[in-house]
Short mmCIF file of C-alpha atoms and ligand atoms in Angstrom, two decimals:
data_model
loop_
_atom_site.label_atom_id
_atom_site.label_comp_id
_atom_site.label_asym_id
_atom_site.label_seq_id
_atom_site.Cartn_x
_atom_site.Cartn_y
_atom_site.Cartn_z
CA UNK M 1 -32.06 17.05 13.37
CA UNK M 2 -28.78 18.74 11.76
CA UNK M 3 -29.30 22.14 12.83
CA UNK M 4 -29.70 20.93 16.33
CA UNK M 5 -26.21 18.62 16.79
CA UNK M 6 -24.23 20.48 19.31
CA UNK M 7 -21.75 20.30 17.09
CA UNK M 8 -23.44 22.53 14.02
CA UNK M 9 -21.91 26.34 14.15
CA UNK M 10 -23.81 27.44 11.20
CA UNK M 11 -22.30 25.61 8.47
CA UNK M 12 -22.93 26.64 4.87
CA UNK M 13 -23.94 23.27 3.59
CA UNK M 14 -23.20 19.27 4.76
CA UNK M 15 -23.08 16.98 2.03
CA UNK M 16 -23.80 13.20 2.42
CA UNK M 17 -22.31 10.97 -0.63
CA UNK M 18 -23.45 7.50 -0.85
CA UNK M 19 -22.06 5.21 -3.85
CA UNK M 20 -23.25 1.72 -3.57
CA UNK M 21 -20.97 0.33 -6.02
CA UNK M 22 -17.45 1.66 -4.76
CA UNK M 23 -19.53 1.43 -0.61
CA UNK M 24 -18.54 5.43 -0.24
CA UNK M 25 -20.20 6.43 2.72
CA UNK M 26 -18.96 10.37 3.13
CA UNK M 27 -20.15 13.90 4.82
CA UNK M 28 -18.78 16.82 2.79
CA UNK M 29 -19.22 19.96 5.77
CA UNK M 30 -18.31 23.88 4.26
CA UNK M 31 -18.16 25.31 7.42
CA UNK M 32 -17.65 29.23 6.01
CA UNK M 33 -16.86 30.86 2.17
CA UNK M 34 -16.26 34.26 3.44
CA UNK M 35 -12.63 34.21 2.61
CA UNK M 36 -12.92 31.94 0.12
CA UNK M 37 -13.51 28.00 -1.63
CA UNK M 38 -13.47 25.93 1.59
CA UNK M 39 -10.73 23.57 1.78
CA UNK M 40 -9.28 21.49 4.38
CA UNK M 41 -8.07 17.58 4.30
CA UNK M 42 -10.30 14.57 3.79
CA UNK M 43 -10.03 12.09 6.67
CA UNK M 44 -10.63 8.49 5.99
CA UNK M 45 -11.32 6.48 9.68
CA UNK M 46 -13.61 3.64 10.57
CA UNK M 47 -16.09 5.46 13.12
CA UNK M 48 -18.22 3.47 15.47
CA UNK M 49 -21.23 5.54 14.19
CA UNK M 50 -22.73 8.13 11.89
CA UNK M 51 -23.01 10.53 14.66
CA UNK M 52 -19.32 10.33 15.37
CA UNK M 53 -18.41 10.86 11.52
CA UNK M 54 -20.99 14.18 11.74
CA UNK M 55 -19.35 15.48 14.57
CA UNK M 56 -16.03 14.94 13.29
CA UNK M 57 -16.85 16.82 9.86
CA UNK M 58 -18.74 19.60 11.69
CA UNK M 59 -16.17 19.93 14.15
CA UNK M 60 -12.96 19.46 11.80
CA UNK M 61 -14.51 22.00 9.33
CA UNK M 62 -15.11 24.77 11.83
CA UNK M 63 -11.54 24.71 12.83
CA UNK M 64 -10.61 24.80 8.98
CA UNK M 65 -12.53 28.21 9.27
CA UNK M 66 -10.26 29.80 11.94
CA UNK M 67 -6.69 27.89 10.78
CA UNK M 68 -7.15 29.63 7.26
CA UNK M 69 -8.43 32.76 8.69
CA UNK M 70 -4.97 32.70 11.49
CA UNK M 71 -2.75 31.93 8.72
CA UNK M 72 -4.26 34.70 6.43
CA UNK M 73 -4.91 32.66 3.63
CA UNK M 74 -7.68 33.19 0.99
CA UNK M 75 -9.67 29.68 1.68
CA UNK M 76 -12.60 29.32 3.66
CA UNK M 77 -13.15 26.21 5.91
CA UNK M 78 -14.34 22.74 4.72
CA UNK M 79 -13.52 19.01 5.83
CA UNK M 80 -14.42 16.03 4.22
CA UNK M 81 -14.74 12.61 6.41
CA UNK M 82 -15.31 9.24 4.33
CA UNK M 83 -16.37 6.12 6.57
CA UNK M 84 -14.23 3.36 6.62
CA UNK M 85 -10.88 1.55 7.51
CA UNK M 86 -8.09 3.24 5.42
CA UNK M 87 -5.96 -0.01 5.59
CA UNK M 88 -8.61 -2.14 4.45
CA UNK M 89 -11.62 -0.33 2.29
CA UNK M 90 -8.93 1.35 0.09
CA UNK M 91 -10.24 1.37 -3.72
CA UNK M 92 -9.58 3.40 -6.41
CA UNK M 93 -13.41 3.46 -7.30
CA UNK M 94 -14.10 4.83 -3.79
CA UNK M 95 -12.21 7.57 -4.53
CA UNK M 96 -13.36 8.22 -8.04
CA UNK M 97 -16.96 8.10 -6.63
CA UNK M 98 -15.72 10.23 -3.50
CA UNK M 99 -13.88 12.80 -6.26
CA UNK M 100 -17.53 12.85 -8.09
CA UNK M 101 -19.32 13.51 -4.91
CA UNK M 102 -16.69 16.67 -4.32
CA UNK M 103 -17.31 17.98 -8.54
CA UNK M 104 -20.56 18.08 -7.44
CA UNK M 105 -20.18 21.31 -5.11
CA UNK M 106 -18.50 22.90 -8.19
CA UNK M 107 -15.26 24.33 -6.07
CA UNK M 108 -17.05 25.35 -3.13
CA UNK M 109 -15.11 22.98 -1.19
CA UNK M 110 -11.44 21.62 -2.28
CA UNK M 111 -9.94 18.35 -0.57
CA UNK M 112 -6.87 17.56 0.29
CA UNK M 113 -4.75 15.11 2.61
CA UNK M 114 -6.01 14.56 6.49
CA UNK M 115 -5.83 11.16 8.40
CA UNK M 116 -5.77 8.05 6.42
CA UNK M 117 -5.36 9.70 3.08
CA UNK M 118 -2.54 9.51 1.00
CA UNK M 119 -1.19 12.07 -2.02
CA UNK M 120 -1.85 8.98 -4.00
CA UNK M 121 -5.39 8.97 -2.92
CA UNK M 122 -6.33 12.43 -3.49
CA UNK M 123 -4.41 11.73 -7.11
CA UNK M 124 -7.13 9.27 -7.15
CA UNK M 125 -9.65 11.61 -6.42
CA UNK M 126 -8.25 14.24 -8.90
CA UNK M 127 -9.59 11.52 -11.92
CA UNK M 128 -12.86 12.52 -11.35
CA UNK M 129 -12.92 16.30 -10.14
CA UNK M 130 -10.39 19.05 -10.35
CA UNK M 131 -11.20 20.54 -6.92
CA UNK M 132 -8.45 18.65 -5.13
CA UNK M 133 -5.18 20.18 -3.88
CA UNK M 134 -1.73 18.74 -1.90
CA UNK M 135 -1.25 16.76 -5.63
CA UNK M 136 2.36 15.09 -6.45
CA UNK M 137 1.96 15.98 -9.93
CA UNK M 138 0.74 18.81 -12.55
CA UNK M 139 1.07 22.61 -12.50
CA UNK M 140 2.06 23.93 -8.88
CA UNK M 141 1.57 20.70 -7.49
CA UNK M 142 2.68 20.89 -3.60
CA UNK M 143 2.86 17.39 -2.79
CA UNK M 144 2.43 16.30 1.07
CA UNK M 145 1.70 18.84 2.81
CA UNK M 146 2.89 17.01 6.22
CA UNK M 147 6.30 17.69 6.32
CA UNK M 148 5.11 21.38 6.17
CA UNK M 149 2.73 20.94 8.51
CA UNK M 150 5.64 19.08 10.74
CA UNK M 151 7.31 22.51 10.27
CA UNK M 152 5.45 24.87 11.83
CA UNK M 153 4.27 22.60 14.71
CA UNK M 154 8.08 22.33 15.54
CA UNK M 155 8.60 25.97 14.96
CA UNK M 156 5.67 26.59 17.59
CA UNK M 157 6.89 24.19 19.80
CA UNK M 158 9.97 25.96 19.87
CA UNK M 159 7.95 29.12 20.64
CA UNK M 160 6.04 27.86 23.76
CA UNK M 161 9.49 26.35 25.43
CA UNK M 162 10.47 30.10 24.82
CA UNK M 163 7.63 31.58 26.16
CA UNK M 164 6.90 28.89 29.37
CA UNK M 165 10.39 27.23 30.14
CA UNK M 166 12.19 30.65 28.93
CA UNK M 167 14.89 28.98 26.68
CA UNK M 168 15.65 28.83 22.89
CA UNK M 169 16.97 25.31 22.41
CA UNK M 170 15.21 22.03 22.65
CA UNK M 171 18.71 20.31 23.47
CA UNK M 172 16.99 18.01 27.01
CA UNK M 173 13.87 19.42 26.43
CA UNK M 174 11.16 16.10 27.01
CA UNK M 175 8.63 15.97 24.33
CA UNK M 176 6.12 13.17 24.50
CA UNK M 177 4.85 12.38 20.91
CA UNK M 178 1.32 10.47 20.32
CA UNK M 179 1.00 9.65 16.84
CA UNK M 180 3.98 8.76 14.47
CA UNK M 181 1.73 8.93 10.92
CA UNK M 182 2.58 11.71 8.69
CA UNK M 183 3.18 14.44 10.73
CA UNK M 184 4.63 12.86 13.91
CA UNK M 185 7.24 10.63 12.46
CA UNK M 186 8.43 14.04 10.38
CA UNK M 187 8.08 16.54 14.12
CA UNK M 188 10.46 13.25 15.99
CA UNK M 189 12.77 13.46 12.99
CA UNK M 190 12.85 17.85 13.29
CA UNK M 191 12.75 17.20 17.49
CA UNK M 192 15.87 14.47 17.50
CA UNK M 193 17.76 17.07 14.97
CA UNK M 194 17.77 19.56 18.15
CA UNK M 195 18.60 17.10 20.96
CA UNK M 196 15.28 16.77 22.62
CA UNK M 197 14.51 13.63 24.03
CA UNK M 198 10.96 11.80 22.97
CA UNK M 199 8.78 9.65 24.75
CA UNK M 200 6.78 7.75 21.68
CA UNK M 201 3.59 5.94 20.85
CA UNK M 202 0.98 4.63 18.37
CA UNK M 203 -1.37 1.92 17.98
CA UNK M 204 0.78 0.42 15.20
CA UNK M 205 3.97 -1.50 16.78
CA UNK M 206 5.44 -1.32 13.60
CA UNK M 207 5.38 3.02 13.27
CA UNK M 208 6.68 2.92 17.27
CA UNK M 209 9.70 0.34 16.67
CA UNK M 210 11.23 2.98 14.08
CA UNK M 211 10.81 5.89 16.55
CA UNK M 212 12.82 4.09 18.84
CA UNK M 213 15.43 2.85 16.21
CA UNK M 214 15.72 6.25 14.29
CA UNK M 215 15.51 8.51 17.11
CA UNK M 216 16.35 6.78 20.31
CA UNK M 217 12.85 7.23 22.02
CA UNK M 218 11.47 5.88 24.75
CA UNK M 219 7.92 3.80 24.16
CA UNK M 220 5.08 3.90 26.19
CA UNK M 221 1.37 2.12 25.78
CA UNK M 222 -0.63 4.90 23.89
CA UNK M 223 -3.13 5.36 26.46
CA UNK M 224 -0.38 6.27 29.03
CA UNK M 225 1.62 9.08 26.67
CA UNK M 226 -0.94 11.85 28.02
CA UNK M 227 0.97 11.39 31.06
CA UNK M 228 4.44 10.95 30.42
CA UNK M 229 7.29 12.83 32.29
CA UNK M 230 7.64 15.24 30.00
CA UNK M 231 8.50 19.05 29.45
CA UNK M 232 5.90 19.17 25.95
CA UNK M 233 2.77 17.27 25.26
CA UNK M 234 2.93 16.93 21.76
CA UNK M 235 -1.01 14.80 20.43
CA UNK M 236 -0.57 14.07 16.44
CA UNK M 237 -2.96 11.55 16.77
CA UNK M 238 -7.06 11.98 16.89
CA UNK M 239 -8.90 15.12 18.37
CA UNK M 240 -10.51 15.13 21.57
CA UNK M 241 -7.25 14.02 23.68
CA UNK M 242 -7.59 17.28 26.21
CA UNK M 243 -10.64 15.90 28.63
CA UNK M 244 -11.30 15.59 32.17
CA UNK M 245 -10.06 12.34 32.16
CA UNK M 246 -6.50 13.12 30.81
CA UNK M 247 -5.81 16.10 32.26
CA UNK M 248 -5.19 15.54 35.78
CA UNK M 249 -2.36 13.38 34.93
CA UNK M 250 -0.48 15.62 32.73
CA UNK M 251 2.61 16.17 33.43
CA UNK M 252 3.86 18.29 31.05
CA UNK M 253 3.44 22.08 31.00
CA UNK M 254 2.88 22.64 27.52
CA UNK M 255 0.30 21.21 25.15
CA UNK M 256 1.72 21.56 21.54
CA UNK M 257 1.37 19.33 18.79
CA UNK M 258 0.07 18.74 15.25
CA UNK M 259 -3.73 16.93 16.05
CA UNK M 260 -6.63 18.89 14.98
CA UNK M 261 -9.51 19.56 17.56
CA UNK M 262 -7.01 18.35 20.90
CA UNK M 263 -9.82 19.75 23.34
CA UNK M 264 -12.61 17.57 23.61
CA UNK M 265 -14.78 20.61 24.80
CA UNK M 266 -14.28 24.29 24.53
CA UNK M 267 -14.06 24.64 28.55
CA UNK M 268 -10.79 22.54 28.13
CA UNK M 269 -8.93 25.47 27.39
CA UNK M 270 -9.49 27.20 30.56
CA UNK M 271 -8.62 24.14 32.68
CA UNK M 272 -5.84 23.95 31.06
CA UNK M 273 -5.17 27.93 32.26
CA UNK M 274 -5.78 27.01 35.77
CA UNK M 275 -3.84 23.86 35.88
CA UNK M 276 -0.65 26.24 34.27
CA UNK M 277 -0.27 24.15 31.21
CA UNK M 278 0.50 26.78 28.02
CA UNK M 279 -1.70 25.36 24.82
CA UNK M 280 -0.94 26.24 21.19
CA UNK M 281 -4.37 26.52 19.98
CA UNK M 282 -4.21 23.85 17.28
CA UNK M 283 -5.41 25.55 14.40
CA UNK M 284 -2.51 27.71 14.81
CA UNK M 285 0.22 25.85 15.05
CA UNK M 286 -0.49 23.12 12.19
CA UNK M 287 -1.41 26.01 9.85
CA UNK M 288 1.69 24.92 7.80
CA UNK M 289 0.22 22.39 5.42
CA UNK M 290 -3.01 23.91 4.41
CA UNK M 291 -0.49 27.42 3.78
CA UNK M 292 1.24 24.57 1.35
CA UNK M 293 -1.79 23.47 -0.04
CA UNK M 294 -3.05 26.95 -0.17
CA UNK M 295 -0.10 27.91 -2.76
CA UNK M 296 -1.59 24.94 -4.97
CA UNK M 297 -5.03 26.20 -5.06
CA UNK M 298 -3.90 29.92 -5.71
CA UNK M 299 -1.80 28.40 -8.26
CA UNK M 300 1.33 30.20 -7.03
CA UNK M 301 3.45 28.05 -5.57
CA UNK M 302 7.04 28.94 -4.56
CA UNK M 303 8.65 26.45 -1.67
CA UNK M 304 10.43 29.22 -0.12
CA UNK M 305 7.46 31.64 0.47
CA UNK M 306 5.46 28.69 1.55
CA UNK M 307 8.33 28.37 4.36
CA UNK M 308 8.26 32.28 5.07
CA UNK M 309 4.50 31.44 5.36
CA UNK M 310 4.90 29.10 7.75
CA UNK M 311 7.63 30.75 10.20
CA UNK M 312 4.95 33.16 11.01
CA UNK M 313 3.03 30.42 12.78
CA UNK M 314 5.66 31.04 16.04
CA UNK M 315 5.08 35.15 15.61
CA UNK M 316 1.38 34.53 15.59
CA UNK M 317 0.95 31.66 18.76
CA UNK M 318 3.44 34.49 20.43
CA UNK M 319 1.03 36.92 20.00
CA UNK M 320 -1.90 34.63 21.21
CA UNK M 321 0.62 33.54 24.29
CA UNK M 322 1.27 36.89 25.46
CA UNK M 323 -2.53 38.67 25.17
CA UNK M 324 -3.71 35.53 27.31
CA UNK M 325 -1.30 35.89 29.96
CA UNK M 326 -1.98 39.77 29.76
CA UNK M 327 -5.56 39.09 29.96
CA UNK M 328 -5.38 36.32 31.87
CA UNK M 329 -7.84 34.21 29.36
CA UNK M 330 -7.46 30.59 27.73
CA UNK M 331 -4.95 30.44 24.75
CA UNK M 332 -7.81 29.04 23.17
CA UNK M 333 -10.01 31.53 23.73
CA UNK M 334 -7.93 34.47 23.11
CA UNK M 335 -7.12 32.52 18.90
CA UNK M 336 -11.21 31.78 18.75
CA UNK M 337 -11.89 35.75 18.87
CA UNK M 338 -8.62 36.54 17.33
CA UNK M 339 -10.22 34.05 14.07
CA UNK M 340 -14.14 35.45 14.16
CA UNK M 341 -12.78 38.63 13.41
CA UNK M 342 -11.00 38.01 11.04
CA UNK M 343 -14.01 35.88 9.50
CA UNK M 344 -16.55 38.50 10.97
CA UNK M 345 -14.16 41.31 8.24
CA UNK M 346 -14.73 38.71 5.28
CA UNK M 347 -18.44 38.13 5.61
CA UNK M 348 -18.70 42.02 5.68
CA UNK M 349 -16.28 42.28 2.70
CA UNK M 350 -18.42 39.57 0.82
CA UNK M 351 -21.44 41.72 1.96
CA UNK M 352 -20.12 44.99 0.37
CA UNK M 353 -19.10 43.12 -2.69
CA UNK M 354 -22.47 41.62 -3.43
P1 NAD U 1 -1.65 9.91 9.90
O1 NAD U 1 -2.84 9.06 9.63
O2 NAD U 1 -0.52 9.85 8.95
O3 NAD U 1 -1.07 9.61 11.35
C1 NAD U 1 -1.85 9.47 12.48
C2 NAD U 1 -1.12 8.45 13.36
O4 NAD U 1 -1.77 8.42 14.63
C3 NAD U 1 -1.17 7.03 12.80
O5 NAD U 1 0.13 6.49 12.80
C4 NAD U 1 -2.10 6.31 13.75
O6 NAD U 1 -1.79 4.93 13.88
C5 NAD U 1 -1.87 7.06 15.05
N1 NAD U 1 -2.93 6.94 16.02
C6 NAD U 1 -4.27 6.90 15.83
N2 NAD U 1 -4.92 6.78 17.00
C7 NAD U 1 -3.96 6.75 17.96
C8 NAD U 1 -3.98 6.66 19.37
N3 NAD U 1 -5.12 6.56 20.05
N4 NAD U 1 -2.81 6.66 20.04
C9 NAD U 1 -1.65 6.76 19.37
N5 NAD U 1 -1.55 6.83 18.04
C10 NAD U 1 -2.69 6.84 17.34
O7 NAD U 1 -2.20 11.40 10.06
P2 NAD U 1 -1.37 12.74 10.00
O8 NAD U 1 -1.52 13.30 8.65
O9 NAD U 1 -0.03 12.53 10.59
O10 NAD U 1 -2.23 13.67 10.96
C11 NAD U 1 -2.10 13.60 12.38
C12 NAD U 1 -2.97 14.67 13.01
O11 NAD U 1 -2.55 15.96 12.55
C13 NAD U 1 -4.45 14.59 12.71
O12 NAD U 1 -5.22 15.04 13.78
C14 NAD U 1 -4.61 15.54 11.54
O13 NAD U 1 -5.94 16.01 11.41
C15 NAD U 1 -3.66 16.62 11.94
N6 NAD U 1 -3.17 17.43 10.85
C16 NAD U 1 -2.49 16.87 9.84
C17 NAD U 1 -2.00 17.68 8.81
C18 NAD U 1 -1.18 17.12 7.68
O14 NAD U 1 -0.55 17.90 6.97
N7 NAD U 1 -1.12 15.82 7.50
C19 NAD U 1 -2.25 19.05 8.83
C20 NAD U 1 -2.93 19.60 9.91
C21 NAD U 1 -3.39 18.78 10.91
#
């Protein structure tokens, strides 16, 4: 039963779109309206099982909720997951069929790019519905949002080195990368610029053999990157990646990268306190591409306030760094109740309005 899954924080609505024709199999999950239309990215990847895909939307929208709500933007939270292998089941009437399923919610949720979907895709998408956003073309279009997103996580990388290893530069600082897709491959490019050196992997050969080229890493296997030697632990791969399993071999004392949902269970976030590893909650600091996207949908978009936007991620995970060491709480904890509020205000605000 859906209101039973672990994983089910009282979401608005979950949405199941089956086309037979096109073989869409998709969950649609508005996790919270109260500051807004949900949006957040649509993530193509072949799960084992239903029950993975469910938890995956429930999960992925929820932190859509708090990463608008941290980076003060008008959008409520929303994820979209469609079934499938993105470099196989690729077809442009799966994602007219997926764009129809989204038109159906009339605006309440907006897509965008997440894992395994393109611009070109959500172009694709944009045939059939209007409620799409991160477009190449068209009034305000903002295009990938990655490199934005690549941004900010750099930005707050920069800000926990400051805050843990008490330095400024990343010139010899270690930072072990997992994940060289959209955002990775533009973080190694931001990382190299600024002298640090990167440990590298991904489950494609081809994606690791231009990390070394470009940027002189270093490759290891990708189940071994958790545990490089290395000064930053930077997952912009899949969630989950902070477990029981993993963490006793970190070696790094800061967890910082551009992955959504890194802790594979709240209590993560407190082992990670007591082992002395700093965490940038994740919704904060890989706000930057939904604040890009977010200029789209507001249809107001103006590069250089999008990067003001986005150089308030370090300012904000500061904050977050300093009230958990004052208060001697999880990271993680400390952005969850800094987020609720904020949602908590909206729902009232909605309330008063109604
Ligand atoms: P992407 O699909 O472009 O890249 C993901 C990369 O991770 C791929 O190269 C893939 O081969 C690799 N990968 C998958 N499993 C792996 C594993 N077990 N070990 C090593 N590598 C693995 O996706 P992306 O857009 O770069 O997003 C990366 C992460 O950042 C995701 O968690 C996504 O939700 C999150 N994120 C992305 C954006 C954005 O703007 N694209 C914004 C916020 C958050």
């Amino acid at each position: 039963m859906l209101f039973d899954f672990p994983d089910f924080d009282n979401h608005e609505l979950v949405l199941f779109g089956r086309d037979e024709a096109s073989g869409l199999a998709a969950i649609i999950a508005v996790h919270s309206t109260a500051l807004g239309p949900a949006c957040g990215g649509c993530r193509m990847w072949p799960y084992a099982n239903d029950t993975e895909a469910m938890r995956d939307a429930l999960r992925l929208s929820r932190g859509m909720s708090y990463k608008n709500a941290m980076a003060g933007l008008p959008l409520g939270g929303g994820k979209s997951v469609i079934i499938g292998d993105s470099r196989k089941d690729k077809t442009d009437e799966l994602f007219r069929a997926f764009g129809r399923v989204i038109d159906s919610l009339g605006g309440k949720y907006i897509a965008a790019e997440d894992v395994g979907i393109t611009v070109a895709d959500v172009m694709t998408m944009g045939q059939t519905t209007r409620h799409v956003a991160g477009l190449s073309k068209g009034h305000d279009a903002s295009g990938d949002p990655s490199p934005f997103t690549a941004y900010g996580v750099y930005m707050g990388i920069k800000a926990a080195v400051k805050h843990k290893l008490a330095t400024d530069s990343l010139r010899g600082v270690r930072v072990a990368v997992q994940g060289l897709g959209n955002v990775g491959s533009h973080l190694c490019q931001r990382l190299a610029d600024d002298g640090a050196i990167l440990t590298v992997t991904d489950i494609h050969a081809d994606a690791v053999q231009r990390a070394v080229d470009k940027f002189g890493a270093m490759a290891v296997a990708p189940d071994r990157i958790h545990a490089a030697d290395a000064d930053v632990y930077a997952p912009c791969a899949l969630g989950a990646v902070i477990n029981p399993r993993s963490l006793p071999e970190l070696k790094a004392k800061i967890v910082a990268g551009g992955a959504n949902n890194q802790l594979e269970t709240d209590p993560m976030g407190e082992a990670l306190r007591a082992a002395g590893i700093l965490y940038a909650p994740d919704y904060v600091i890989n706000g930057g591409g939904i604040i890009n996207v977010s200029a789209e949908v507001t249809q107001d978009y103006d590069r250089d306030s999008v990067l003001r936007q986005v150089e308030r991620i370090p300012v904000t995970l500061t904050e977050i760094f300093r009230r958990a060491d004052w208060e001697n709480r999880p990271t993680s904890a400390v952005a969850d109740e800094m987020a609720r509020e904020i949602l908590a205000a909206g729902k009232g605000g909605q309330k008063q309005a109604a």
